[in-house]
Coordinates of C-alpha atoms and ligand atoms in Angstrom, one line a residue:
M154 CA 44.0 -14.1 24.3
C155 CA 45.5 -10.9 22.8
G156 CA 46.9 -10.4 19.3
I157 CA 50.5 -10.0 18.3
V158 CA 52.1 -8.5 15.2
G159 CA 55.8 -7.9 14.5
Y160 CA 57.6 -6.9 11.4
L161 CA 61.1 -6.6 10.1
G162 CA 61.7 -5.6 6.5
V163 CA 61.9 -2.8 4.0
E164 CA 58.3 -1.6 4.3
D165 CA 56.9 0.8 6.9
A166 CA 56.8 -1.4 10.1
R167 CA 54.4 1.0 11.8
E168 CA 51.8 0.8 9.1
I169 CA 52.0 -3.0 8.8
I170 CA 51.8 -3.5 12.6
I171 CA 48.9 -1.1 13.2
S172 CA 46.8 -2.4 10.3
G173 CA 47.6 -6.0 11.4
L174 CA 46.6 -5.2 15.0
K175 CA 43.3 -3.8 13.8
R176 CA 42.5 -7.1 12.1
L177 CA 43.4 -8.9 15.3
E178 CA 41.2 -6.8 17.5
Y179 CA 38.8 -9.7 17.6
R180 CA 41.3 -11.3 20.0
G181 CA 41.0 -8.5 22.5
Y182 CA 40.6 -4.7 22.4
D183 CA 41.0 -3.2 25.9
S184 CA 44.5 -1.7 25.3
A185 CA 47.1 -1.6 22.6
G186 CA 50.8 -0.9 22.2
I187 CA 53.7 -0.8 19.8
A188 CA 57.5 -0.7 19.9
L189 CA 59.2 0.7 16.8
R190 CA 62.8 1.2 15.7
K191 CA 63.6 4.4 13.9
C192 CA 65.4 3.4 10.6
D193 CA 68.0 6.1 10.6
S194 CA 69.1 6.6 14.2
G195 CA 68.2 3.0 15.3
T196 CA 66.6 4.3 18.5
F197 CA 63.5 2.5 19.9
H198 CA 60.2 4.1 20.9
I199 CA 57.2 2.6 22.7
Y200 CA 53.6 3.9 22.4
K201 CA 50.9 2.3 24.4
D202 CA 47.6 3.1 26.1
K203 CA 44.3 1.8 27.3
G204 CA 41.7 1.6 24.5
R205 CA 41.5 0.3 20.9
V206 CA 44.3 0.0 18.3
A207 CA 43.0 3.3 16.8
R208 CA 44.4 5.0 19.9
L209 CA 47.9 4.2 18.7
E210 CA 47.3 6.3 15.6
E211 CA 46.6 9.2 17.9
I212 CA 49.6 8.8 20.2
A213 CA 52.3 7.3 17.9
D214 CA 54.8 9.7 16.3
F215 CA 54.5 9.3 12.6
S216 CA 57.3 11.6 11.6
F217 CA 60.0 9.0 11.2
K218 CA 60.5 5.9 9.1
T219 CA 60.4 2.6 10.8
C220 CA 61.6 -0.8 9.6
L221 CA 61.2 -3.0 12.6
G222 CA 58.7 -3.3 15.4
I223 CA 56.3 -5.3 17.6
G224 CA 52.7 -4.6 18.6
H225 CA 50.0 -5.9 20.7
T226 CA 46.2 -5.7 21.3
R227 CA 45.2 -6.9 24.7
W228 CA 42.4 -8.8 26.5
A229 CA 43.3 -8.3 30.1
T230 CA 43.9 -11.4 32.3
H231 CA 46.4 -10.2 34.9
G232 CA 46.0 -6.5 35.8
V233 CA 43.3 -4.1 34.8
P234 CA 43.4 -2.5 31.3
N235 CA 45.5 0.6 31.7
K236 CA 48.6 2.1 30.1
V237 CA 51.1 0.5 32.5
N238 CA 49.7 -3.0 32.0
S239 CA 49.6 -2.6 28.2
H240 CA 52.3 -4.3 26.2
P241 CA 55.1 -4.0 25.1
H242 CA 56.7 -4.7 28.5
Q243 CA 60.3 -4.0 29.2
S244 CA 63.0 -5.8 31.1
E245 CA 64.4 -4.2 34.3
K246 CA 67.2 -2.3 32.5
S247 CA 65.0 -1.8 29.4
R248 CA 67.2 -3.9 27.1
F249 CA 64.4 -6.2 26.0
F250 CA 60.8 -5.3 24.8
I251 CA 58.3 -8.1 24.6
V252 CA 54.6 -8.6 23.6
H253 CA 52.9 -11.7 25.0
N254 CA 49.7 -13.6 24.3
G255 CA 48.9 -16.4 26.8
V256 CA 49.1 -16.9 30.5
I257 CA 52.2 -17.8 32.5
D258 CA 50.9 -20.0 35.3
N259 CA 54.1 -19.9 37.4
Y260 CA 54.9 -16.2 37.1
K261 CA 54.7 -15.7 40.9
E262 CA 57.1 -18.5 41.6
L263 CA 59.5 -17.2 38.9
K264 CA 59.3 -13.7 40.5
S265 CA 60.3 -15.0 43.9
E266 CA 62.7 -17.8 42.9
I267 CA 64.6 -16.2 39.9
L268 CA 63.9 -12.5 40.0
N269 CA 64.0 -11.8 43.7
G270 CA 64.8 -8.1 44.1
N271 CA 63.7 -7.1 40.6
K272 CA 61.4 -4.1 40.4
F273 CA 58.2 -4.6 38.4
V274 CA 56.1 -1.8 37.0
S275 CA 53.0 -3.7 35.9
D276 CA 50.6 -6.2 37.4
T277 CA 51.0 -8.6 34.5
D278 CA 52.4 -12.1 34.3
S279 CA 54.1 -11.0 31.0
E280 CA 56.6 -8.6 32.4
V281 CA 58.3 -11.4 34.2
I282 CA 59.3 -12.9 30.8
A283 CA 61.3 -9.8 29.8
H284 CA 63.1 -9.7 33.2
I285 CA 64.1 -13.4 33.0
I286 CA 65.5 -13.0 29.4
E287 CA 67.5 -10.0 30.5
K288 CA 68.9 -11.9 33.5
Y289 CA 70.1 -14.8 31.4
S290 CA 71.4 -12.7 28.6
D291 CA 74.2 -11.4 31.0
E292 CA 75.5 -15.0 31.0
M293 CA 74.7 -16.4 27.5
S294 CA 73.7 -15.4 24.0
V295 CA 70.3 -13.9 23.5
N296 CA 69.2 -16.9 21.5
E297 CA 70.2 -19.2 24.5
A298 CA 68.7 -16.8 27.1
I299 CA 65.3 -16.9 25.3
R300 CA 65.3 -20.7 25.0
K301 CA 66.3 -21.1 28.6
T302 CA 63.5 -18.7 29.6
M303 CA 61.1 -20.8 27.5
S304 CA 62.1 -23.9 29.4
L305 CA 61.1 -22.2 32.7
L306 CA 57.7 -20.9 31.6
E307 CA 54.7 -22.9 32.6
G308 CA 51.5 -22.1 30.7
S309 CA 50.9 -20.6 27.3
Y310 CA 52.8 -18.0 25.4
A311 CA 53.3 -16.5 22.0
L312 CA 56.0 -13.9 22.2
A313 CA 57.6 -11.4 20.0
I314 CA 60.8 -9.9 21.4
I315 CA 63.1 -7.0 20.6
D316 CA 66.7 -6.9 21.9
T317 CA 67.8 -3.2 21.8
Y318 CA 71.4 -4.4 21.6
N319 CA 70.7 -6.4 18.4
R320 CA 68.9 -3.8 16.4
D321 CA 68.4 -5.7 13.2
K322 CA 66.6 -8.8 14.6
I323 CA 63.3 -9.8 16.1
Y324 CA 62.9 -13.0 18.1
A325 CA 59.7 -15.0 18.6
C326 CA 58.7 -18.2 20.4
K327 CA 55.5 -20.0 21.2
N328 CA 53.9 -22.7 23.3
K329 CA 50.1 -23.4 23.1
S330 CA 49.2 -19.9 22.0
P331 CA 49.1 -19.5 18.2
L332 CA 51.9 -17.8 16.2
L333 CA 52.9 -17.8 12.6
L334 CA 55.3 -16.1 10.2
G335 CA 54.1 -14.2 7.1
L336 CA 56.6 -14.3 4.3
S337 CA 57.1 -11.9 1.4
D338 CA 60.1 -10.6 -0.5
K339 CA 59.8 -7.3 1.4
G340 CA 60.1 -8.7 4.9
T341 CA 58.8 -11.1 7.6
I342 CA 55.7 -10.6 9.7
I343 CA 55.1 -12.3 13.1
S344 CA 51.4 -12.7 13.8
S345 CA 48.8 -14.5 16.0
D346 CA 46.7 -15.1 12.9
V347 CA 46.8 -14.9 9.1
M348 CA 44.3 -12.1 9.2
A349 CA 47.1 -9.7 10.0
L350 CA 48.9 -10.7 6.8
V351 CA 46.2 -9.5 4.5
G352 CA 47.7 -7.3 1.8
Y353 CA 51.3 -8.1 2.8
S354 CA 52.0 -11.7 2.3
T355 CA 50.3 -14.7 0.7
K356 CA 52.5 -17.4 2.3
Y357 CA 52.9 -18.2 5.9
V358 CA 54.6 -20.7 8.3
P359 CA 52.5 -21.9 11.2
L360 CA 54.9 -22.5 14.1
K361 CA 54.9 -25.6 16.3
D362 CA 54.8 -25.5 20.0
K363 CA 58.1 -24.9 21.8
T364 CA 59.6 -23.3 18.7
F365 CA 62.1 -20.4 18.8
V366 CA 62.5 -18.1 15.8
E367 CA 65.2 -15.6 14.9
I368 CA 64.2 -13.1 12.2
T369 CA 66.7 -11.0 10.3
K370 CA 66.6 -9.1 7.0
K371 CA 67.8 -12.2 5.3
G372 CA 64.9 -14.4 6.5
Y373 CA 64.2 -16.6 9.5
K374 CA 65.6 -19.5 11.4
T375 CA 63.5 -21.9 13.5
L376 CA 65.0 -23.9 16.4
D377 CA 63.5 -26.2 19.0
I378 CA 64.0 -25.5 22.7
I379 CA 67.5 -27.2 22.8
G380 CA 68.7 -25.2 19.8
K381 CA 68.3 -27.8 17.0
E382 CA 67.1 -26.5 13.7
V383 CA 63.5 -27.6 12.9
E384 CA 61.7 -27.5 9.6
H385 CA 58.3 -25.8 9.3
E386 CA 56.0 -26.2 6.4
V387 CA 55.3 -23.1 4.3
K388 CA 51.6 -22.7 3.4
V389 CA 49.6 -20.6 1.0
I390 CA 46.8 -18.4 2.5
D391 CA 43.3 -19.3 1.6
V392 CA 41.8 -16.5 -0.5
D393 CA 38.7 -16.6 1.8
Y394 CA 40.8 -14.8 4.4
F395 CA 40.8 -11.7 2.2
N396 CA 37.0 -11.4 2.3
I397 CA 37.0 -9.4 5.5
E398 CA 35.5 -6.0 4.7
K399 CA 32.1 -4.8 5.9
G400 CA 31.0 -3.6 2.4
E401 CA 27.6 -2.1 2.4
Y402 CA 26.8 -3.2 5.9
S403 CA 27.0 -1.0 9.0
H404 CA 28.3 -3.8 11.1
F405 CA 30.1 -7.1 10.6
M406 CA 27.4 -8.8 12.6
L407 CA 24.6 -7.6 10.2
K408 CA 26.8 -8.8 7.3
E409 CA 27.4 -12.1 8.8
I410 CA 23.7 -12.7 9.7
S411 CA 22.8 -11.9 6.1
E412 CA 25.5 -14.3 4.8
Q413 CA 23.9 -17.3 6.3
P414 CA 21.9 -18.5 3.2
S415 CA 25.0 -18.3 1.1
V416 CA 27.1 -20.1 3.8
I417 CA 24.5 -23.0 3.7
R418 CA 24.8 -23.1 -0.1
T419 CA 28.6 -23.2 0.1
I420 CA 28.5 -26.1 2.6
I421 CA 26.2 -27.9 0.3
S422 CA 28.6 -27.3 -2.6
K423 CA 31.5 -28.7 -0.6
Y424 CA 29.9 -31.8 0.9
F425 CA 27.5 -33.0 -1.7
D426 CA 27.8 -34.7 -5.1
K427 CA 24.3 -34.4 -6.5
E428 CA 22.1 -35.8 -3.7
E429 CA 24.9 -37.8 -2.1
V430 CA 27.0 -36.7 0.9
T431 CA 30.7 -36.8 0.1
L432 CA 32.5 -36.7 3.5
N433 CA 35.8 -38.2 4.2
G434 CA 35.1 -42.0 4.7
D435 CA 37.5 -42.1 7.8
I436 CA 35.2 -39.7 9.6
S437 CA 32.1 -41.7 8.9
K438 CA 34.0 -44.8 10.0
A439 CA 35.1 -43.2 13.3
I440 CA 31.5 -42.2 14.1
K441 CA 30.2 -45.6 13.1
E442 CA 32.7 -47.4 15.3
S443 CA 32.0 -45.4 18.4
D444 CA 29.3 -46.3 20.9
R445 CA 28.8 -42.7 22.1
L446 CA 29.6 -39.3 21.0
Y447 CA 31.0 -36.7 23.4
I448 CA 30.6 -33.1 22.0
I449 CA 33.0 -30.8 23.7
A450 CA 32.6 -27.0 23.2
A451 CA 32.0 -23.6 24.7
G452 CA 29.5 -20.8 24.3
T453 CA 27.7 -20.6 21.0
S454 CA 29.6 -23.6 19.7
M455 CA 28.3 -25.6 22.6
N456 CA 24.8 -24.4 21.8
A457 CA 25.3 -25.7 18.3
G458 CA 26.4 -28.9 20.0
F459 CA 23.1 -29.3 21.7
I460 CA 21.3 -29.2 18.3
G461 CA 24.0 -31.7 17.1
K462 CA 23.0 -34.0 20.0
E463 CA 19.3 -33.9 18.8
L464 CA 20.5 -34.6 15.2
F465 CA 22.7 -37.5 16.1
E466 CA 20.2 -39.1 18.5
K467 CA 17.0 -38.5 16.4
M468 CA 18.4 -39.0 12.9
A469 CA 21.1 -41.5 13.5
F470 CA 20.2 -43.1 16.9
I471 CA 23.7 -42.5 18.3
P472 CA 23.8 -41.6 22.0
T473 CA 25.4 -38.2 22.3
E474 CA 26.4 -36.1 25.3
V475 CA 27.3 -32.4 25.2
H476 CA 29.9 -31.1 27.7
I477 CA 31.2 -27.7 28.7
A478 CA 34.8 -27.9 27.8
S479 CA 36.2 -26.0 30.8
E480 CA 34.3 -28.4 33.1
F481 CA 35.1 -31.6 31.3
A482 CA 38.9 -30.8 31.3
Y483 CA 39.0 -31.1 35.1
N484 CA 36.0 -33.2 36.0
M485 CA 35.8 -36.0 33.4
P486 CA 32.6 -38.2 33.7
L487 CA 32.7 -41.9 33.3
L488 CA 33.1 -42.6 29.6
S489 CA 31.5 -45.3 27.4
K490 CA 33.7 -48.1 26.0
K491 CA 34.3 -46.6 22.6
P492 CA 33.8 -42.9 22.8
L493 CA 34.4 -40.4 19.9
F494 CA 35.1 -36.9 20.9
I495 CA 33.8 -34.1 18.7
F496 CA 35.3 -30.7 19.3
I497 CA 33.2 -27.8 17.9
S498 CA 35.0 -24.5 17.7
Q499 CA 34.6 -21.6 15.3
S500 CA 38.2 -20.4 15.9
G501 CA 39.7 -23.8 16.5
E502 CA 41.9 -22.2 19.2
T503 CA 39.7 -22.2 22.4
A504 CA 42.0 -23.1 25.2
D505 CA 39.3 -24.9 27.2
L506 CA 38.8 -27.3 24.4
R507 CA 42.4 -27.8 23.8
A508 CA 42.9 -28.8 27.5
V509 CA 40.4 -31.6 26.9
L510 CA 41.9 -32.6 23.6
V511 CA 45.3 -33.0 25.2
N512 CA 43.9 -35.2 27.9
I513 CA 41.8 -37.5 25.7
K514 CA 44.6 -37.9 23.2
A515 CA 46.9 -39.0 26.1
A516 CA 44.2 -41.5 27.1
G517 CA 44.2 -42.9 23.5
Y518 CA 40.7 -41.7 22.5
R519 CA 39.7 -40.7 18.9
S520 CA 38.8 -37.1 18.1
L521 CA 37.2 -35.0 15.4
T522 CA 37.2 -31.2 15.2
I523 CA 34.5 -29.2 13.5
T524 CA 35.9 -25.7 12.9
N525 CA 35.9 -22.7 10.6
V526 CA 39.7 -22.5 10.6
K527 CA 41.3 -25.5 9.1
T528 CA 44.8 -24.3 10.0
S529 CA 43.9 -24.0 13.7
T530 CA 45.4 -25.9 16.6
L531 CA 42.3 -28.0 17.2
A532 CA 42.1 -28.9 13.5
R533 CA 45.7 -29.9 13.4
E534 CA 45.8 -31.8 16.6
A535 CA 42.6 -33.9 16.3
D536 CA 42.6 -37.2 14.4
H537 CA 40.1 -35.7 11.9
Y538 CA 38.6 -32.3 11.1
V539 CA 35.7 -31.0 9.1
E540 CA 35.6 -27.4 8.0
I541 CA 32.4 -25.5 8.3
H542 CA 33.2 -23.1 5.4
A543 CA 31.4 -20.1 7.0
G544 CA 34.2 -17.7 5.8
P545 CA 35.9 -15.3 8.2
E546 CA 33.6 -14.3 11.1
I547 CA 34.7 -10.9 12.4
A548 CA 31.9 -9.8 14.8
V549 CA 32.6 -11.1 18.3
A550 CA 29.0 -12.5 18.5
S551 CA 29.0 -15.6 16.5
T552 CA 26.1 -16.0 14.0
K553 CA 27.0 -17.6 10.7
A554 CA 29.4 -20.0 12.4
Y555 CA 26.6 -21.3 14.6
T556 CA 24.3 -22.1 11.7
A557 CA 27.2 -23.6 9.7
Q558 CA 28.2 -25.8 12.6
I559 CA 24.6 -27.1 12.8
V560 CA 24.5 -27.8 9.0
V561 CA 27.8 -29.7 9.2
L562 CA 26.5 -31.7 12.2
A563 CA 23.3 -32.5 10.2
I564 CA 25.5 -33.8 7.4
L565 CA 27.5 -36.0 9.8
A566 CA 24.3 -37.3 11.4
Y567 CA 22.7 -37.9 8.1
G568 CA 25.6 -40.0 7.0
Q569 CA 24.7 -42.5 9.7
S570 CA 21.0 -42.3 9.3
D571 CA 18.5 -44.3 7.2
K572 CA 18.4 -41.3 4.8
H573 CA 14.7 -40.8 5.2
I574 CA 14.9 -37.2 4.0
N575 CA 16.5 -35.6 1.0
L576 CA 19.1 -33.6 3.0
R577 CA 20.2 -31.4 0.1
K578 CA 16.7 -30.4 -0.6
E579 CA 15.8 -29.7 3.0
L580 CA 18.9 -27.6 3.6
S581 CA 18.2 -25.6 0.4
K582 CA 14.7 -24.9 1.7
V583 CA 16.3 -23.7 4.9
A584 CA 18.5 -21.3 3.0
I585 CA 15.5 -19.8 1.2
S586 CA 13.5 -19.5 4.4
I587 CA 16.4 -17.6 6.0
E588 CA 16.3 -15.2 3.1
N589 CA 12.6 -14.6 3.8
I590 CA 13.4 -13.7 7.4
I591 CA 16.2 -11.4 6.4
D592 CA 13.8 -9.5 4.2
K593 CA 11.6 -8.9 7.2
R594 CA 14.3 -7.5 9.5
E595 CA 12.8 -4.0 9.7
Y596 CA 9.7 -5.5 11.1
I597 CA 11.8 -7.3 13.8
E598 CA 13.5 -4.0 14.5
A599 CA 10.1 -2.4 15.3
L600 CA 9.2 -5.4 17.6
V601 CA 12.4 -4.9 19.5
Q602 CA 11.6 -1.2 20.1
E603 CA 8.2 -2.3 21.4
Y604 CA 9.1 -5.4 23.5
L605 CA 12.6 -5.1 24.7
T606 CA 12.1 -2.2 27.1
K607 CA 13.5 -3.8 30.3
R608 CA 16.9 -4.7 31.8
N609 CA 16.0 -8.4 31.6
C610 CA 14.4 -10.9 29.3
F611 CA 13.6 -14.6 29.1
Y612 CA 13.6 -17.0 26.2
I613 CA 11.5 -20.1 26.8
G614 CA 11.0 -23.2 24.8
R615 CA 11.0 -27.0 25.1
G616 CA 13.1 -29.7 23.5
I617 CA 15.1 -28.5 20.5
D618 CA 13.4 -25.1 20.9
Y619 CA 14.9 -24.9 24.4
Y620 CA 18.4 -25.4 22.9
A621 CA 17.6 -22.6 20.4
C622 CA 16.6 -20.5 23.4
L623 CA 20.1 -21.0 24.9
E624 CA 21.7 -19.5 21.9
S625 CA 19.1 -16.8 21.4
S626 CA 19.6 -15.6 25.0
L627 CA 23.4 -15.7 24.7
K628 CA 23.3 -13.5 21.6
L629 CA 21.0 -11.0 23.3
K630 CA 23.0 -10.7 26.5
E631 CA 26.4 -10.5 25.0
I632 CA 25.8 -7.5 22.8
S633 CA 22.9 -5.7 24.3
Y634 CA 23.8 -6.4 28.0
I635 CA 20.2 -7.2 28.7
Q636 CA 20.2 -9.9 31.4
T637 CA 18.7 -12.8 29.5
E638 CA 18.3 -16.4 30.3
G639 CA 17.2 -19.2 28.0
F640 CA 14.9 -21.5 30.0
A641 CA 13.3 -24.8 29.5
A642 CA 9.7 -23.5 29.5
G643 CA 8.4 -26.1 32.0
E644 CA 11.2 -25.4 34.5
L645 CA 10.3 -21.7 34.9
K646 CA 7.5 -22.4 37.4
H647 CA 10.0 -24.2 39.7
G648 CA 11.5 -21.0 41.0
T649 CA 12.5 -18.5 38.3
I650 CA 9.0 -17.4 37.6
A651 CA 9.4 -15.3 40.8
L652 CA 11.4 -12.9 38.6
I653 CA 8.5 -12.2 36.3
E654 CA 6.9 -8.8 36.9
E655 CA 4.9 -6.2 35.0
D656 CA 6.2 -5.9 31.4
T657 CA 9.1 -8.4 31.8
P658 CA 9.8 -9.5 28.2
V659 CA 9.4 -13.3 27.6
I660 CA 10.1 -14.6 24.2
A661 CA 8.8 -18.1 23.3
I662 CA 10.2 -20.3 20.6
I663 CA 7.7 -22.8 19.3
S664 CA 8.5 -25.0 16.4
Q665 CA 7.6 -28.5 17.5
R666 CA 4.1 -29.9 17.3
S667 CA 4.5 -32.4 20.1
I668 CA 5.4 -29.8 22.8
G669 CA 4.1 -26.5 21.4
K670 CA 0.9 -26.7 23.5
N671 CA 2.9 -27.1 26.7
T672 CA 5.1 -24.1 25.9
R673 CA 1.9 -22.1 25.3
S674 CA 0.6 -23.1 28.7
N675 CA 3.8 -21.8 30.2
L676 CA 3.4 -18.6 28.2
N677 CA -0.1 -18.2 29.8
E678 CA 1.5 -18.6 33.2
V679 CA 3.9 -15.7 32.7
Q680 CA 1.3 -13.6 30.9
S681 CA -0.9 -13.8 34.0
R682 CA 1.9 -12.5 36.1
G683 CA 2.4 -9.4 33.8
A684 CA 5.0 -10.6 31.3
K685 CA 5.0 -9.0 27.9
T686 CA 5.2 -12.0 25.6
L687 CA 6.5 -12.4 22.0
V688 CA 6.2 -15.6 20.1
I689 CA 8.5 -16.9 17.4
S690 CA 6.8 -19.9 15.8
T691 CA 6.7 -21.9 12.6
N692 CA 3.8 -21.9 10.2
S693 CA 2.3 -25.3 11.0
V694 CA 2.2 -24.7 14.8
H695 CA 1.5 -21.0 14.8
E696 CA -1.5 -19.4 16.5
H697 CA -3.3 -16.2 15.8
G698 CA -1.3 -13.3 17.4
D699 CA 2.1 -14.9 17.2
Q700 CA 4.4 -12.0 16.2
I701 CA 7.0 -13.8 14.1
V702 CA 5.9 -16.8 12.0
L703 CA 8.5 -18.7 10.1
D704 CA 8.3 -21.2 7.2
D705 CA 8.0 -24.8 7.9
V706 CA 11.2 -26.8 7.4
Y707 CA 12.2 -30.4 8.5
E708 CA 11.5 -30.3 12.2
L709 CA 15.0 -31.0 13.4
F710 CA 16.3 -28.1 11.3
S711 CA 14.0 -25.5 12.9
P712 CA 16.8 -24.0 15.1
L713 CA 18.5 -22.9 11.8
L714 CA 15.4 -20.7 11.3
T715 CA 14.4 -19.7 14.8
I716 CA 17.8 -18.4 15.6
I717 CA 17.7 -15.8 12.7
P718 CA 15.0 -13.5 14.3
A719 CA 16.8 -14.0 17.6
Q720 CA 20.0 -12.8 16.1
F721 CA 18.2 -9.7 14.7
I722 CA 16.6 -9.1 18.1
A723 CA 20.0 -9.1 19.7
Y724 CA 21.4 -6.9 16.9
Y725 CA 18.7 -4.3 17.0
A726 CA 18.5 -4.2 20.9
A727 CA 22.2 -3.4 20.9
L728 CA 21.8 -0.9 18.1
Q729 CA 18.9 0.9 19.8
R730 CA 21.0 1.2 23.0
G731 CA 24.0 2.6 21.0
Y732 CA 26.5 -0.2 21.9
D733 CA 29.5 -1.3 20.0
I734 CA 27.9 -4.3 18.3
D735 CA 30.9 -5.9 16.7
K736 CA 33.1 -5.5 19.8
P737 CA 31.0 -5.9 23.0
R738 CA 32.6 -5.1 26.3
N739 CA 34.8 -7.6 28.1
L740 CA 34.7 -10.1 25.3
A741 CA 37.1 -11.4 22.7
K742 CA 36.5 -13.6 19.7
S743 CA 39.2 -16.2 20.2
V744 CA 39.5 -17.3 23.8
T745 CA 43.0 -18.7 24.1
V746 CA 43.3 -18.7 27.9
E747 CA 41.6 -21.2 30.2
Ligands
F6R387 C1 29.4 -16.0 21.4 C2 30.6 -16.7 21.0 C3 31.3 -17.5 22.1 C4 32.1 -18.6 21.4 C5 33.0 -19.4 22.4 C6 33.7 -20.5 21.8 O1 28.8 -15.3 20.4 O2 31.1 -16.5 19.9 O3 30.4 -18.0 23.0 O4 31.2 -19.5 20.8 O5 33.9 -18.5 23.0 O6 34.5 -20.1 20.8 P1 35.0 -21.1 19.6 O7 33.7 -21.5 18.9 O8 35.9 -20.3 18.8 O9 35.6 -22.3 20.3

């Protein structure tokens, strides 16, 4: 994971890098660092420490003008988060400074085979890269030394490199981890994501894998690994990217929960012409021609995938399987004859999904990515992509991307169905009903105070409600650190009910007529063992005493509603405990390591 920003130009490098890193903190935020060149003397200075990017503002010397630098915000993989393991790392004789995003799988072999005798100061895999570049730069040009190093690295990397002997240049290269160049007439920015370019450039160049870049004041040159010049397309940044302020909201998560009705309306405006769905015909064809859909995803996106399975199977009668990407990549099940792979990923960068995409492409299977970032790796590399149009999601806990993914899955499933509902009307109804829940959020806040008093909690439901429970529990645990499980209500009695004790909170989701009664029996079972129960139900199946009763919508769309109180429950539980809601511990928004 980690975020990288580098800059060379006439503006203040320190300001551009620090503000860019703040925007990239969603990629990791356990430590940060920056290397800067003083404009007048040309000397280099490194500032780094454990903690957020804001820490750099406390420790960096602001008394000199800077025109070149590289910076990093870290999500630790190798070595605990501390000052020594923070980037930038230096080569043995301190000639090179590097910042790295990715994982070098063969760093131990490289240490013993190529760098035997070198002294390392950190526990990271990254430091090795700086040492190898320095070793080869004794025998060849820097440009060649970096490309030779690239040829030895196994794994993923996006790198920004300073050579203190070449003070007017920055080098960069990448493989698998994202990296792009932001262009303006005042300089060039290197960044892991366009977010860091906000306010500085409107054009960018996404770099291809195994690309090496040399940046000077005059511009940039991109080469492949053998030194041949390669062309890269220049793109214009989508204005949506600039909509990334909290505004009146205290947290991005609260803002993003509240944006869900407008996200649904945006998706409707993008994919409907009056009452008709207007999706790319090739995508419908690919779905129609397949005999089974394989949804590949992780975390919240996988939970959206489970709802997608219900939609494809119940609306369009297409058999659908949902798989954990990290499992599927190394333990592929027997496939049907004509599978279509659907990758669901908010970021479009999740390494576990990419590992599957690479394998299934090599095997000749077709693929579709559903993502919020149309410029992402998974969007670029799949045969087709559909954008979910949720707008930038900044809070680490995903909310609006989840509902947007489900809406897009509904549109895809509907395209293959007998069109027995008016989809546009049903989705519009959902948007209004979500607004009704948002209006009642203070009531939910009070319920949280009353019910979520313990270290653990259960969400129970059946069928599609069970899938909604999986996402509800993930939300609660990831930001409030309450140990929460989403359980198939009927399964609880087969062992896990042993954990229920006096006042254990159990939240039931009941939106389906056919199975509501069964879930209520399971609620009685836990109540008789002391559980403190809270019910989220829909109007037509509600019973007296249910604490949160939602509007009725088309049955298969109920997860779009039941998740909203669950998102608020998570939000308020974290708020009441005083936690950092937008940046929960140990997590990062874009998981670019396997
Ligand atoms: C939880 C959350 C994660 C992501 C998961 C996959 O709130 O956001 O579980 O859903 O890391 O990320 P994407 O969707 O970017 O592939």
